[in-house]
C-alpha cells in the first residue's frame, strides 16, 4: 500500500518509520518547512506490550 504522511514532526516520522516496514511511505513537508526537514531525529519509544525500549532513527531525505 502507498501511504502519504503530512508533516515531518515527531508523530509523522514515527508513523512513517513504523509503516515503512510493510508499506511504501512518503512524507510531505510544506515548502516553507523544508529547510528543517533534512535533520535527523532520534525518538525513544517504549512498547508497553513487550516491556522493552526501542530507539527509532528516522532520516528524511
C-alpha positions as a printed Julia matrix, in Angstrom:
61×3 Matrix{Float64}:
  0.0    0.0    0.0
  1.24   3.53  -0.75
  0.87   5.93   2.19
  1.39   9.7    2.27
  2.03  11.33   5.65
  1.64  15.08   6.02
  4.28  16.56   8.31
  7.75  15.52   9.42
  7.34  16.18  13.11
  7.74  13.61  15.84
  4.4   11.91  15.19
  4.65  11.99  11.39
  8.14  10.49  11.36
  7.18   7.88  13.96
  4.26   6.69  11.85
  6.38   6.81   8.7
  9.06   4.65  10.3
  6.58   2.15  11.74
  4.61   1.81   8.49
  7.65   1.72   6.18
  8.42  -1.89   7.08
  5.45  -3.18   5.06
  4.31  -0.18   3.0
  5.64   2.41   0.55
  5.63   5.57   2.7
  6.22   9.17   1.59
  6.33  12.21   3.86
  5.06  15.57   2.63
  6.59  18.72   4.11
  5.28  22.21   3.35
  7.71  24.19   1.17
  8.31  26.78   3.91
  9.28  24.0    6.36
 11.53  22.01   4.03
 14.76  23.59   5.28
 14.16  21.86   8.64
 13.21  18.52   7.08
 16.77  17.37   6.5
 17.61  16.92  10.16
 17.94  13.53  11.83
 15.52  12.76  14.62
 16.08  10.14  17.31
 12.96   9.03  19.11
 12.9    6.77  22.14
  9.67   4.81  22.43
  8.57   2.23  24.94
  6.41  -0.65  23.79
  4.41  -1.43  26.92
  3.1   -4.66  25.45
  6.57  -6.15  25.37
  8.15  -4.03  28.15
 11.19  -3.04  26.14
 12.57   0.23  24.83
 13.44   0.66  21.18
 15.26   3.51  19.5
 13.73   4.77  16.28
 16.07   6.61  13.94
 14.35   8.4   11.11
 16.02  10.39   8.39
 14.06  12.39   5.86
 15.98  12.99   2.65
